[in-house]
Tab-separated table of C-alpha atoms in Angstrom:
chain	number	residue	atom	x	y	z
A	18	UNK	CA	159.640	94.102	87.571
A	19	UNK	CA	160.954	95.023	91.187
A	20	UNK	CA	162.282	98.194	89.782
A	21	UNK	CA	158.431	99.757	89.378
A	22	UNK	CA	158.892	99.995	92.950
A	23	UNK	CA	161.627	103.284	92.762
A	24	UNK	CA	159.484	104.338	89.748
A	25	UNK	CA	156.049	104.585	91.465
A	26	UNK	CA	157.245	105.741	94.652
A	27	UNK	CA	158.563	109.107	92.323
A	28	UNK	CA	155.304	110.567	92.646
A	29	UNK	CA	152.859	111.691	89.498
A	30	UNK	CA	156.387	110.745	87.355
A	31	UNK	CA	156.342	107.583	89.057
A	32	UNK	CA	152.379	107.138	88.437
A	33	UNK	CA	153.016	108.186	84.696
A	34	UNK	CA	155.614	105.518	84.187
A	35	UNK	CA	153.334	102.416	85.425
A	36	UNK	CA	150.641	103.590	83.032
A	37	UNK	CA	152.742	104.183	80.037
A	38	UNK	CA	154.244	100.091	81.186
A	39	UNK	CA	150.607	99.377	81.398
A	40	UNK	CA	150.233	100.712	77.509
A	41	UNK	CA	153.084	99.249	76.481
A	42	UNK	CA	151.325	95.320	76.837
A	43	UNK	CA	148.345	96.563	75.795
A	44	UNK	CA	150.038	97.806	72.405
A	45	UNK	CA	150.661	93.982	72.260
A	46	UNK	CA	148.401	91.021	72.613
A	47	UNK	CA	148.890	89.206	75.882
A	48	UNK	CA	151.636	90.193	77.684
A	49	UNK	CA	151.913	92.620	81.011
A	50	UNK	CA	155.238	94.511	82.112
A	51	UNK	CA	154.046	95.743	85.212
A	52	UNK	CA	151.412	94.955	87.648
A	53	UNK	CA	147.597	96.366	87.661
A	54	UNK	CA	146.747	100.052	88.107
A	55	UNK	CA	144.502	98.617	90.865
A	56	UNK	CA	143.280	95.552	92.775
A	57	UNK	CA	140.387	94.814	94.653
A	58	UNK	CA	140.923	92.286	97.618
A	59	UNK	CA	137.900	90.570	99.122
A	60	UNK	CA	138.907	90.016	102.525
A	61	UNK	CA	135.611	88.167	103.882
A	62	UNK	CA	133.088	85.921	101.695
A	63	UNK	CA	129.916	86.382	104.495
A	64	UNK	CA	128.016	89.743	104.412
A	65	UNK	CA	125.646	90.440	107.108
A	66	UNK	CA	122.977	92.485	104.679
A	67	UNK	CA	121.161	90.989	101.654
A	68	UNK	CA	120.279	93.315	99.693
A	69	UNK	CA	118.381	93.056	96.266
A	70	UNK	CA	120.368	93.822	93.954
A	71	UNK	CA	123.815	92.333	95.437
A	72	UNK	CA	125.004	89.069	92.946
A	73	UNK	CA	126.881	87.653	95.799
A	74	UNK	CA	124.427	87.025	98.336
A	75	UNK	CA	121.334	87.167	96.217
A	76	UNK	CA	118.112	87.711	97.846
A	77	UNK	CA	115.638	86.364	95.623
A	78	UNK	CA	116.844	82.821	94.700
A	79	UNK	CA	115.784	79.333	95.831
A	80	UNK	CA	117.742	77.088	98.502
A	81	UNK	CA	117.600	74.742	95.773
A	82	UNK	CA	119.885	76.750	93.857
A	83	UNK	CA	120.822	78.981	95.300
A	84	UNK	CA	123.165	81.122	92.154
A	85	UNK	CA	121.870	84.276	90.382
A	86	UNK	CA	123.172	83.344	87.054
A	87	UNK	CA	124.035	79.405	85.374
A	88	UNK	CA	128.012	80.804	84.952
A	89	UNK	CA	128.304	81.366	88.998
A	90	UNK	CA	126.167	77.935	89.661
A	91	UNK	CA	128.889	76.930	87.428
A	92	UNK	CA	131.901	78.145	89.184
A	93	UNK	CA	131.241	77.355	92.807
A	94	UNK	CA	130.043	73.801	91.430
A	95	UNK	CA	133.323	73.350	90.400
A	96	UNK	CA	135.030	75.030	93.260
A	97	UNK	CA	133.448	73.553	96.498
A	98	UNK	CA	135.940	74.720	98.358
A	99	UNK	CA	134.583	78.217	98.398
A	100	UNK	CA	132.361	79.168	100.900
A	101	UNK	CA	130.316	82.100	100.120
A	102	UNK	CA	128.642	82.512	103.975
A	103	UNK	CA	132.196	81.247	105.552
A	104	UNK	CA	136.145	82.122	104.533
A	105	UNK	CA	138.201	85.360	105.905
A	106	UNK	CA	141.182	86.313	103.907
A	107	UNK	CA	144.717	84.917	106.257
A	108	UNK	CA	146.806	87.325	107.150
A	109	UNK	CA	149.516	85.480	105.798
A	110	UNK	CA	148.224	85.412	102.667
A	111	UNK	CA	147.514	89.368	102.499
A	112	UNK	CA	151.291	89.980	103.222
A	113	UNK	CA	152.625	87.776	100.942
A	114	UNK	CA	150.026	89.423	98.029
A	115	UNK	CA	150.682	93.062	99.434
A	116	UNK	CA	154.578	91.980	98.489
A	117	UNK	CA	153.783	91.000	95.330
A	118	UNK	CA	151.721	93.971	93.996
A	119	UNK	CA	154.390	96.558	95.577
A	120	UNK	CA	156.983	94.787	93.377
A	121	UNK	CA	155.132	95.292	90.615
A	122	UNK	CA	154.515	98.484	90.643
A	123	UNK	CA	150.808	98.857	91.817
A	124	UNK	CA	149.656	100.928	94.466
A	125	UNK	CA	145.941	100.975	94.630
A	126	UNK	CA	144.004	98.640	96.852
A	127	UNK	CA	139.939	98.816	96.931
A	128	UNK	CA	138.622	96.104	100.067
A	129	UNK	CA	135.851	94.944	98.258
A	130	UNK	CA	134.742	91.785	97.517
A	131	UNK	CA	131.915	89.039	97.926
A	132	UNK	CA	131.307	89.979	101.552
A	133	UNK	CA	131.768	92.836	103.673
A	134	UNK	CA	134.649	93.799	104.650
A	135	UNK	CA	134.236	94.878	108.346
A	136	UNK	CA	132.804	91.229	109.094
A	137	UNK	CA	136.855	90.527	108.986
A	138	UNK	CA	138.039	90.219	112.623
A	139	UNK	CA	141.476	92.368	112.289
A	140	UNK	CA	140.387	94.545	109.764
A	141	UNK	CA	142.649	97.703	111.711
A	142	UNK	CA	145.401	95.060	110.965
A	143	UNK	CA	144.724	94.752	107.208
A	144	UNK	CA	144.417	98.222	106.755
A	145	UNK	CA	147.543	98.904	108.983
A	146	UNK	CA	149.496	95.957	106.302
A	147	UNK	CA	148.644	98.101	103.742
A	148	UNK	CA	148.974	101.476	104.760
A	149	UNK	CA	152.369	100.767	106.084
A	150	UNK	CA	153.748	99.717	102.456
A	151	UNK	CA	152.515	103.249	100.716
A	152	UNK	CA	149.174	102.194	99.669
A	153	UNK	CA	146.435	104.208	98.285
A	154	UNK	CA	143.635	102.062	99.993
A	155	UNK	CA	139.341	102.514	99.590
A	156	UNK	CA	136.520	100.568	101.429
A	157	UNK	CA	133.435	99.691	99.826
A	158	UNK	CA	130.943	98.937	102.631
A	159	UNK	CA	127.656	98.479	103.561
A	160	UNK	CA	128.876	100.777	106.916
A	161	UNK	CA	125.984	99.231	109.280
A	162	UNK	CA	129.188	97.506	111.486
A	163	UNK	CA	130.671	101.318	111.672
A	164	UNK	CA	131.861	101.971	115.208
A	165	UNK	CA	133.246	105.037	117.004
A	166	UNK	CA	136.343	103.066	117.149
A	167	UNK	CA	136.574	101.838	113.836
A	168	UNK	CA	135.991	105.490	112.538
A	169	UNK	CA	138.934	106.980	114.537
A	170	UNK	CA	141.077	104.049	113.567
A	171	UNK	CA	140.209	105.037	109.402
A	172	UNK	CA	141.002	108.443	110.363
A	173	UNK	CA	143.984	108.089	111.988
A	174	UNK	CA	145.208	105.183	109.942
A	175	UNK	CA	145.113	107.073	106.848
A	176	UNK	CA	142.138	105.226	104.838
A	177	UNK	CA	141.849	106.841	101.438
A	178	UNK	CA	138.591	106.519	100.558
A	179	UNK	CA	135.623	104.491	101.650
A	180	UNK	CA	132.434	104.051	99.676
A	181	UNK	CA	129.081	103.277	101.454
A	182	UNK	CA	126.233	101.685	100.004
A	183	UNK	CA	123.422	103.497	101.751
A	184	UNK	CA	120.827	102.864	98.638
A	185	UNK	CA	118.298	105.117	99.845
A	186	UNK	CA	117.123	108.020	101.114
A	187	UNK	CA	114.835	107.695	103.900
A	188	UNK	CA	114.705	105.188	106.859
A	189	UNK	CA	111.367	103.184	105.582
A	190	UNK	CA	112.994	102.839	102.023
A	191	UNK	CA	116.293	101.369	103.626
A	192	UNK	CA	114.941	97.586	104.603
A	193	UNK	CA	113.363	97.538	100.958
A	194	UNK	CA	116.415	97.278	99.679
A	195	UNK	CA	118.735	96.387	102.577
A	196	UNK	CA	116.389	93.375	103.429
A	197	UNK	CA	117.689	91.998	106.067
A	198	UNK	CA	118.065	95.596	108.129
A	199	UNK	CA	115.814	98.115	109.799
A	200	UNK	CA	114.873	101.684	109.793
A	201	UNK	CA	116.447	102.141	113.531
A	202	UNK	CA	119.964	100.696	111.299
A	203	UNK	CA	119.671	103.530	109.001
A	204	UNK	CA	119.444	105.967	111.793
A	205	UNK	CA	122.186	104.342	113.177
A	206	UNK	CA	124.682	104.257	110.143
A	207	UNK	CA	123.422	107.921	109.458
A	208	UNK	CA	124.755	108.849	113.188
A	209	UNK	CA	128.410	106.423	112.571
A	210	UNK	CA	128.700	108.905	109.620
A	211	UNK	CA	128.068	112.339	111.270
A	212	UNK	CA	130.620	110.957	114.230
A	213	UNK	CA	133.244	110.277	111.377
A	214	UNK	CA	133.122	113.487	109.794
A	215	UNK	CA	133.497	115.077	113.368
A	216	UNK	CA	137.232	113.291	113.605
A	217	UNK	CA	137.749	114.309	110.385
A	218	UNK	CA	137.586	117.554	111.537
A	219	UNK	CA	138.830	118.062	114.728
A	220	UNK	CA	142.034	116.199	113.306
A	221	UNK	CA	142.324	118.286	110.231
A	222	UNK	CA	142.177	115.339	108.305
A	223	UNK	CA	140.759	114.966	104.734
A	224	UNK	CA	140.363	111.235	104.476
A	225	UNK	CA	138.861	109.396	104.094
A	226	UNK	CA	137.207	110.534	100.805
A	227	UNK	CA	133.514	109.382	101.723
A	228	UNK	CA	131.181	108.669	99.150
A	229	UNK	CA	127.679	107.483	99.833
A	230	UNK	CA	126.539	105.209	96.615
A	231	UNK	CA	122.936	104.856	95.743
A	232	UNK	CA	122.220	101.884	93.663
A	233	UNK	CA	118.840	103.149	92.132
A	234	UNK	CA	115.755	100.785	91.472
A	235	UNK	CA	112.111	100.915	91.724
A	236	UNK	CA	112.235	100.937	96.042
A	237	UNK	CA	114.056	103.836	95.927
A	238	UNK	CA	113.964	105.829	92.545
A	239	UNK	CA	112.045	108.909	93.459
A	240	UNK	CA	113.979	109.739	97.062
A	241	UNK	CA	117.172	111.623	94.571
A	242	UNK	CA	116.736	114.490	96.482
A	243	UNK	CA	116.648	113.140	99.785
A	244	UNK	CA	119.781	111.033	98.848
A	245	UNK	CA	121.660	114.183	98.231
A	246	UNK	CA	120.141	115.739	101.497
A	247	UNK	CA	122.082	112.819	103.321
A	248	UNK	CA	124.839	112.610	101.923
A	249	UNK	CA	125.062	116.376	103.228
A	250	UNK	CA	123.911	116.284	106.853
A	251	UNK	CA	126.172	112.950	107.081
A	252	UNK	CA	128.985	115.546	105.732
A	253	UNK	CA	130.019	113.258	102.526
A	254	UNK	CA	132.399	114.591	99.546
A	255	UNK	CA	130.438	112.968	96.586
A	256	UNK	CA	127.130	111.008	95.634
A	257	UNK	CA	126.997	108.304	93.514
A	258	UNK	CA	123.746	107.121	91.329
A	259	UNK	CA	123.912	104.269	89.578
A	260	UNK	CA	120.790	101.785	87.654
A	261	UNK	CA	120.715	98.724	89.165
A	262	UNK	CA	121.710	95.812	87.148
A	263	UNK	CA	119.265	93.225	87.737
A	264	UNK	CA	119.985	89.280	87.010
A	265	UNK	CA	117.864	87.109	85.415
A	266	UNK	CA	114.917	86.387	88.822
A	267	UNK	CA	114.910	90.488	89.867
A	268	UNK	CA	114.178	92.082	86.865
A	269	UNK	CA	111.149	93.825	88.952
A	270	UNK	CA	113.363	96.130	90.632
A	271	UNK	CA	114.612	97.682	87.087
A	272	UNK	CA	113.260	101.126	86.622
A	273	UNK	CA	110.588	101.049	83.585
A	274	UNK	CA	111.083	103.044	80.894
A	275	UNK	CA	108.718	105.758	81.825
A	276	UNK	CA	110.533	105.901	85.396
A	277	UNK	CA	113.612	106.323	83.951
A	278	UNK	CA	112.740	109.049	82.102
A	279	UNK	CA	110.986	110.845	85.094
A	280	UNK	CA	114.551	109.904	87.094
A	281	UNK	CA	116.986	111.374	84.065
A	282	UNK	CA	114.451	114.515	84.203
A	283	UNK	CA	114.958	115.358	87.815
A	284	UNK	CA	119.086	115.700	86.987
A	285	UNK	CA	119.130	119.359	86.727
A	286	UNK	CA	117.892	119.585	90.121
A	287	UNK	CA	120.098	116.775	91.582
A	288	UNK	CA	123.091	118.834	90.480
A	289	UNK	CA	122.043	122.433	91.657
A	290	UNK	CA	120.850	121.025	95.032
A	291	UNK	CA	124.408	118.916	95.482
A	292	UNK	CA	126.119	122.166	93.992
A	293	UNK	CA	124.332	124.344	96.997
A	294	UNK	CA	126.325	121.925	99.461
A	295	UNK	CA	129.691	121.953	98.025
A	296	UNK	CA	129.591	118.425	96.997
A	297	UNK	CA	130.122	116.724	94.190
A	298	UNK	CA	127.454	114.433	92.370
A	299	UNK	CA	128.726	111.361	90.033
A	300	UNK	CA	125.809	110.573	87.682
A	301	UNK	CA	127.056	106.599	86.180
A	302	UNK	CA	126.056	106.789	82.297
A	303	UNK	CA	123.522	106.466	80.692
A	304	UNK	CA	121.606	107.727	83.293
A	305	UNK	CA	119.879	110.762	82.292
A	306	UNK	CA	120.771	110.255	77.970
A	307	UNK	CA	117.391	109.559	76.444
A	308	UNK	CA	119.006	108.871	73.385
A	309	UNK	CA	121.209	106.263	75.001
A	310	UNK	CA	121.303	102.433	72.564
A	311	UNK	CA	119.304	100.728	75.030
A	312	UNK	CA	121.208	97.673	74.671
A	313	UNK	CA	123.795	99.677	76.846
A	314	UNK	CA	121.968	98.676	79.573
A	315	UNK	CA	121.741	94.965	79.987
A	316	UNK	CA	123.542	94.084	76.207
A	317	UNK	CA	126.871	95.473	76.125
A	318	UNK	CA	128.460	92.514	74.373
A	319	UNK	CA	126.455	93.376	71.217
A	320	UNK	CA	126.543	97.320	71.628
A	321	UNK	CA	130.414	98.159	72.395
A	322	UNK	CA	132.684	94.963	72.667
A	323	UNK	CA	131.819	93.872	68.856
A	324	UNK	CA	133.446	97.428	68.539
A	325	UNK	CA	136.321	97.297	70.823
A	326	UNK	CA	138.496	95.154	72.970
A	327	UNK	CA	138.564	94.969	76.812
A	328	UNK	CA	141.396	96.036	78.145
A	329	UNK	CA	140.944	94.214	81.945
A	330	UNK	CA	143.423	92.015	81.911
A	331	UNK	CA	146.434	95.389	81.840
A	332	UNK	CA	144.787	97.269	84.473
A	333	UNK	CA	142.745	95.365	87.120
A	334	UNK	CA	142.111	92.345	88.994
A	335	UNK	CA	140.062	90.883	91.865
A	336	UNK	CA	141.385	88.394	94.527
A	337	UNK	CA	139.068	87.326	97.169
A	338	UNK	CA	138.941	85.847	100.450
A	339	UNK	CA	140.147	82.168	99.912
A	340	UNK	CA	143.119	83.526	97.539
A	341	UNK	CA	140.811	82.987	94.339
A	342	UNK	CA	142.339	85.507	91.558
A	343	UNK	CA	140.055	86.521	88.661
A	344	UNK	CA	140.790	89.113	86.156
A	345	UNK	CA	137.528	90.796	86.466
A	346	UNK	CA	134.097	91.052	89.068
A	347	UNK	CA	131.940	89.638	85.906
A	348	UNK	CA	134.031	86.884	84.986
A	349	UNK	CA	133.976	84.093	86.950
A	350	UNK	CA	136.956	82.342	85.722
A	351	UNK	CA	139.877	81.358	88.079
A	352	UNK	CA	143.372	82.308	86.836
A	353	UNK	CA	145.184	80.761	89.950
A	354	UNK	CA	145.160	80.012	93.423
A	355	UNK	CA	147.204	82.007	96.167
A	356	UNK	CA	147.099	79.121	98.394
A	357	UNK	CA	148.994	76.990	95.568
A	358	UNK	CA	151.240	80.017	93.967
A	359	UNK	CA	152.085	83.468	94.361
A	360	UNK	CA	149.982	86.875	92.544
A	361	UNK	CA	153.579	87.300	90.466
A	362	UNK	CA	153.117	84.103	89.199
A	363	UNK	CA	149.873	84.105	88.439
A	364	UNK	CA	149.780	87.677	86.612
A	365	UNK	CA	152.752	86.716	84.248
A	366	UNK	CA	151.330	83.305	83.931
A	367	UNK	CA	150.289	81.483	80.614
A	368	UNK	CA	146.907	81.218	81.670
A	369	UNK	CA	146.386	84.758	82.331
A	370	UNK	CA	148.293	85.762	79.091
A	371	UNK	CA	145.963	83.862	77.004
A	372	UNK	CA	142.913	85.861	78.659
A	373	UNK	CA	144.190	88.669	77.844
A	374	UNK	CA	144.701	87.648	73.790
A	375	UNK	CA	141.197	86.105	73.671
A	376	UNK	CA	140.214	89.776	75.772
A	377	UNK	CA	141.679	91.913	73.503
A	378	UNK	CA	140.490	90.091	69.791
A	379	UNK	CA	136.967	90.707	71.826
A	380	UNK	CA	135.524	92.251	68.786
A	381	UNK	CA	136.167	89.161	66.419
A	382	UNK	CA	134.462	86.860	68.457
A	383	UNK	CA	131.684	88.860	69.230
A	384	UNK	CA	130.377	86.928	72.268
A	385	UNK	CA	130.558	86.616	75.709
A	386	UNK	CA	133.382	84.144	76.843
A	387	UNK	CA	132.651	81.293	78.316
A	388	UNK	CA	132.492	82.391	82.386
A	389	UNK	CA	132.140	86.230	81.619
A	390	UNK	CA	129.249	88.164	81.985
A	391	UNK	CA	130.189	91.051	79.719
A	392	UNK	CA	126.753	92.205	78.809
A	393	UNK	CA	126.774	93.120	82.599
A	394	UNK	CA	130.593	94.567	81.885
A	395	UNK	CA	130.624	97.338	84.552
A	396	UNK	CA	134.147	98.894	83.206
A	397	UNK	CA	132.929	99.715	79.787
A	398	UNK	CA	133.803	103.072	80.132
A	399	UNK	CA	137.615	102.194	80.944
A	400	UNK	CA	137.501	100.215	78.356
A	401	UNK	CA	136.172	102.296	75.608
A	402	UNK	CA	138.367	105.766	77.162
A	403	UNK	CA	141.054	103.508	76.431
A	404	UNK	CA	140.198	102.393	73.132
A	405	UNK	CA	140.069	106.185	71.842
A	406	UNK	CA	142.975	107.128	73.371
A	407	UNK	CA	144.677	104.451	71.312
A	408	UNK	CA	142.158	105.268	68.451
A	409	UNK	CA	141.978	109.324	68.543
A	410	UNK	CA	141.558	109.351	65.047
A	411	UNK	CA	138.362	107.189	65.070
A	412	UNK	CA	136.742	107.084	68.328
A	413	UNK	CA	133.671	105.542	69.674
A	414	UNK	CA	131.073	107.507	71.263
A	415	UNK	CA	128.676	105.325	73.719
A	416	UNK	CA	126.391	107.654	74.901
A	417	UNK	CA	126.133	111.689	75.312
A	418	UNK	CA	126.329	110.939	79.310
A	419	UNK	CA	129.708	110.330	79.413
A	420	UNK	CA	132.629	112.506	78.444
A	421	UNK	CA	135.329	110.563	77.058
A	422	UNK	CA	138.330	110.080	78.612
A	423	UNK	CA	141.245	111.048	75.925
A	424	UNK	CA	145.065	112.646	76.447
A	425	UNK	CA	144.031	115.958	76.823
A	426	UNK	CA	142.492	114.814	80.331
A	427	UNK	CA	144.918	112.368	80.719
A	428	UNK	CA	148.065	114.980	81.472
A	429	UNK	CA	146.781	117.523	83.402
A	430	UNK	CA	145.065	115.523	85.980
A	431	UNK	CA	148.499	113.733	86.223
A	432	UNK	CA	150.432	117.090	86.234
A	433	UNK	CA	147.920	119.853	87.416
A	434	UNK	CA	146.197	118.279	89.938
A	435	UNK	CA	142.682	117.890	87.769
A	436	UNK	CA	140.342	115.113	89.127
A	437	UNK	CA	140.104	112.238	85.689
A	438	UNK	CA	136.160	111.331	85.186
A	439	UNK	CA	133.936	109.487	83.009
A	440	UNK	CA	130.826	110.684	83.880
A	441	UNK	CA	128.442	113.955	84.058
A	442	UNK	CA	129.512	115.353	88.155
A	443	UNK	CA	129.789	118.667	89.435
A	444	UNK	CA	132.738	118.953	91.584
A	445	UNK	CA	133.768	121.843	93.666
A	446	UNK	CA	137.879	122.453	93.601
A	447	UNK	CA	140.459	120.051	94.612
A	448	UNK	CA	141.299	120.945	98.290
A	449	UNK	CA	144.402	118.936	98.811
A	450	UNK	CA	146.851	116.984	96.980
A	451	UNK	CA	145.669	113.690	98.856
A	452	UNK	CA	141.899	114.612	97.855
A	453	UNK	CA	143.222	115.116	94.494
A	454	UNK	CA	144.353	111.704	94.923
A	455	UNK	CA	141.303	110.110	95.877
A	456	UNK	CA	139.515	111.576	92.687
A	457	UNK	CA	141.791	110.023	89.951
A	458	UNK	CA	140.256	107.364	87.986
């Protein structure tokens, strides 16, 4: 597999060749020849925010017990040596992983994880490990540690992308839903923003790609307007709005029915008002489809997997702090341990090959596996793109929200420089071949 590294570094070629590898084992049943389009490496367990909505450090649950769900009471139960308020991902460890996935052919790193990432003392460092070896790397953050110095250092250090969960738009709304924050934070966040567009610009520098993600629920669901006003005075390339997925003791914070509607109705003004800044607006489906199966929301077992396969195991995978790997965010199911044996090893191993089988004969069990939370499944749209790619004769069609991802996308985002989306977004034209970059998948 070492020779994905000349492939990939070819460019859009080389990119084309680790997807087509990619295809080729999931043509079969269980077996990869290359590594994951893209990893996401939790580099810190501890978060300094609870939000909620967040599954990780969930605000409304007992000290009793403490887990959102009976599969994660189930998992750290049976792993006590993970520390959800404690563990930082070694250095060490990151090398010897960063090694790994450039031998195999990936190049896409997301620092994301069960904590925030900017709680990790030599973050600079991380980013510099990763940078230095050709990666395409994004930050998902909650942004409130932002610092002047931190900003210059994303600038200058070449940071892709970097996604901030702001989740509303006005200062009294913020500690609604960041609970553990205060309006004078939001200020302050808003003002770490503006300062890191100004670097941008005076070093004529288009990264990172920011994008300011609003996780929408009952707090926050009528401020779409003023979401979109911040994300412009804060200078950010795209909005994201997304329904909150709720587990089973914060279903209050869902939208009702009548509120979604009201939401979904407001869209056409969302888009002209984000289309009068220049920046682009990512609607998640089914937001905004009133004729969406409403089982898409919170039942996606029953409404698309006893249709189609998931594809996870090809593409993706999540390794967090204390060198836990897992083939996906919803399935709480170790498939190795980087303390005990490398990512190569792990990837190609047994275990993870008979994932992927059970994965991909989805539809004939028609069930969640045991440790997956798939009627949460926050990649259906990968998976289903994929499906009618593979399927073009006989697609499925989810919902009118999203436009399906097929070959005719596929190639000229790869060779013309086209952005590759799943959802409803207005998007101004690609300025660079590095923002161009930060828009695929």
């Amino acid at each position: 597999m070492k020779n994905d590294q000349h492939c990939h570094d070819g460019g859009r070629m080389g990119y084309l060749w680790h997807i087509m590898k990619i295809a080729a084992g999931m043509a079969g049943t269980r077996k990869t020849f290359t590594g994951p389009l893209w990893v996401q490496i939790g580099i810190t367990n501890p978060c300094n925010h609870r939000c909620i909505m967040c599954w990780d450090h969930p605000t409304y649950v007992s000290q009793e017990n403490p887990y959102p769900t009976l599969i994660s009471k189930r998992f750290y139960e049976a792993h006590p040596e993970i520390d959800r308020n404690r563990g930082l991902m070694d250095l060490e460890m990151l090398k010897a992983l960063v090694d790994d996935l450039h031998d195999l052919g990936t190049r896409r790193v997301e620092l994301v994880g069960r904590g925030e990432p900017l709680m990790h003392p030599k973050f600079n460092r991380v980013v510099e490990i990763l940078k230095s070896r050709g990666f395409y790397v994004g930050v998902v953050t909650n942004g409130s540690l932002l610092t002047r110095e931190t900003c210059e250092h994303m600038v200058h250090s070449g940071v892709d992308r970097m996604v901030v969960s702001l989740d509303a738009g006005t200062r009294d709304t913020y500690p609604q839903i960041h609970t553990t924050a205060t309006p004078e934070d939001y200020d302050q966040l808003l003002q770490h923003l503006q300062f890191l567009r100004e670097i941008k610009r005076s070093s004529r520098k288009k990264v990172p790609y920011v994008m300011l993600s609003f996780v929408i629920s009952r707090p926050n669901c009528r401020e779409g307007v003023e979401m979109i006003d911040r994300g412009n005075e804060v200078g950010a390339d795209q909005v994201v709005f997304k329904y909150a997925i709720p587990y089973p003791s914060i279903e209050f914070i869902e939208l009702t029915a009548d509120e979604k509607r009201h939401f979904g109705s407001q869209l056409p003004v969302f888009f002209e008002r984000a289309k009068s800044f220049g920046m682009d607006l990512k609607i998640e489906p089914p937001i905004g489809d009133l004729t969406a199966d409403p089982r898409l929301y919170h039942k996606k077992t029953e409404a698309i997997y006893s249709k189609i396969p998931c594809y996870i195991g090809w593409y993706f995978a999540l390794v967090t702090a204390e060198g836990s790997v897992s083939p996906c965010c919803q399935c709480m199911e170790e498939m190795g341990n980087l303390t005990s044996k490398r990512f190569l090893k792990i990837w190609t191993s047994e275990g993870y090959n008979h994932f992927r089988e059970k994965m991909k004969r989805f539809p004939e069990r028609y069930s969640d596996p045991a440790n997956c939370m798939c009627d949460q499944c926050a990649f259906e749209k990968i998976n289903a793109s994929i499906y009618n790619i593979a399927h073009f004769y006989a697609p499925v069609h989810l919902h009118d929200a999203q436009r399906e991802f097929n070959l005719a996308r596929l190639f000229p985002a790869i060779f013309g420089g086209k952005p590759i989306r799943g959802a409803k977004t207005v998007q101004r034209s690609p300025r660079s071949k590095r923002d161009v970059k930060a828009r695929m998948f």
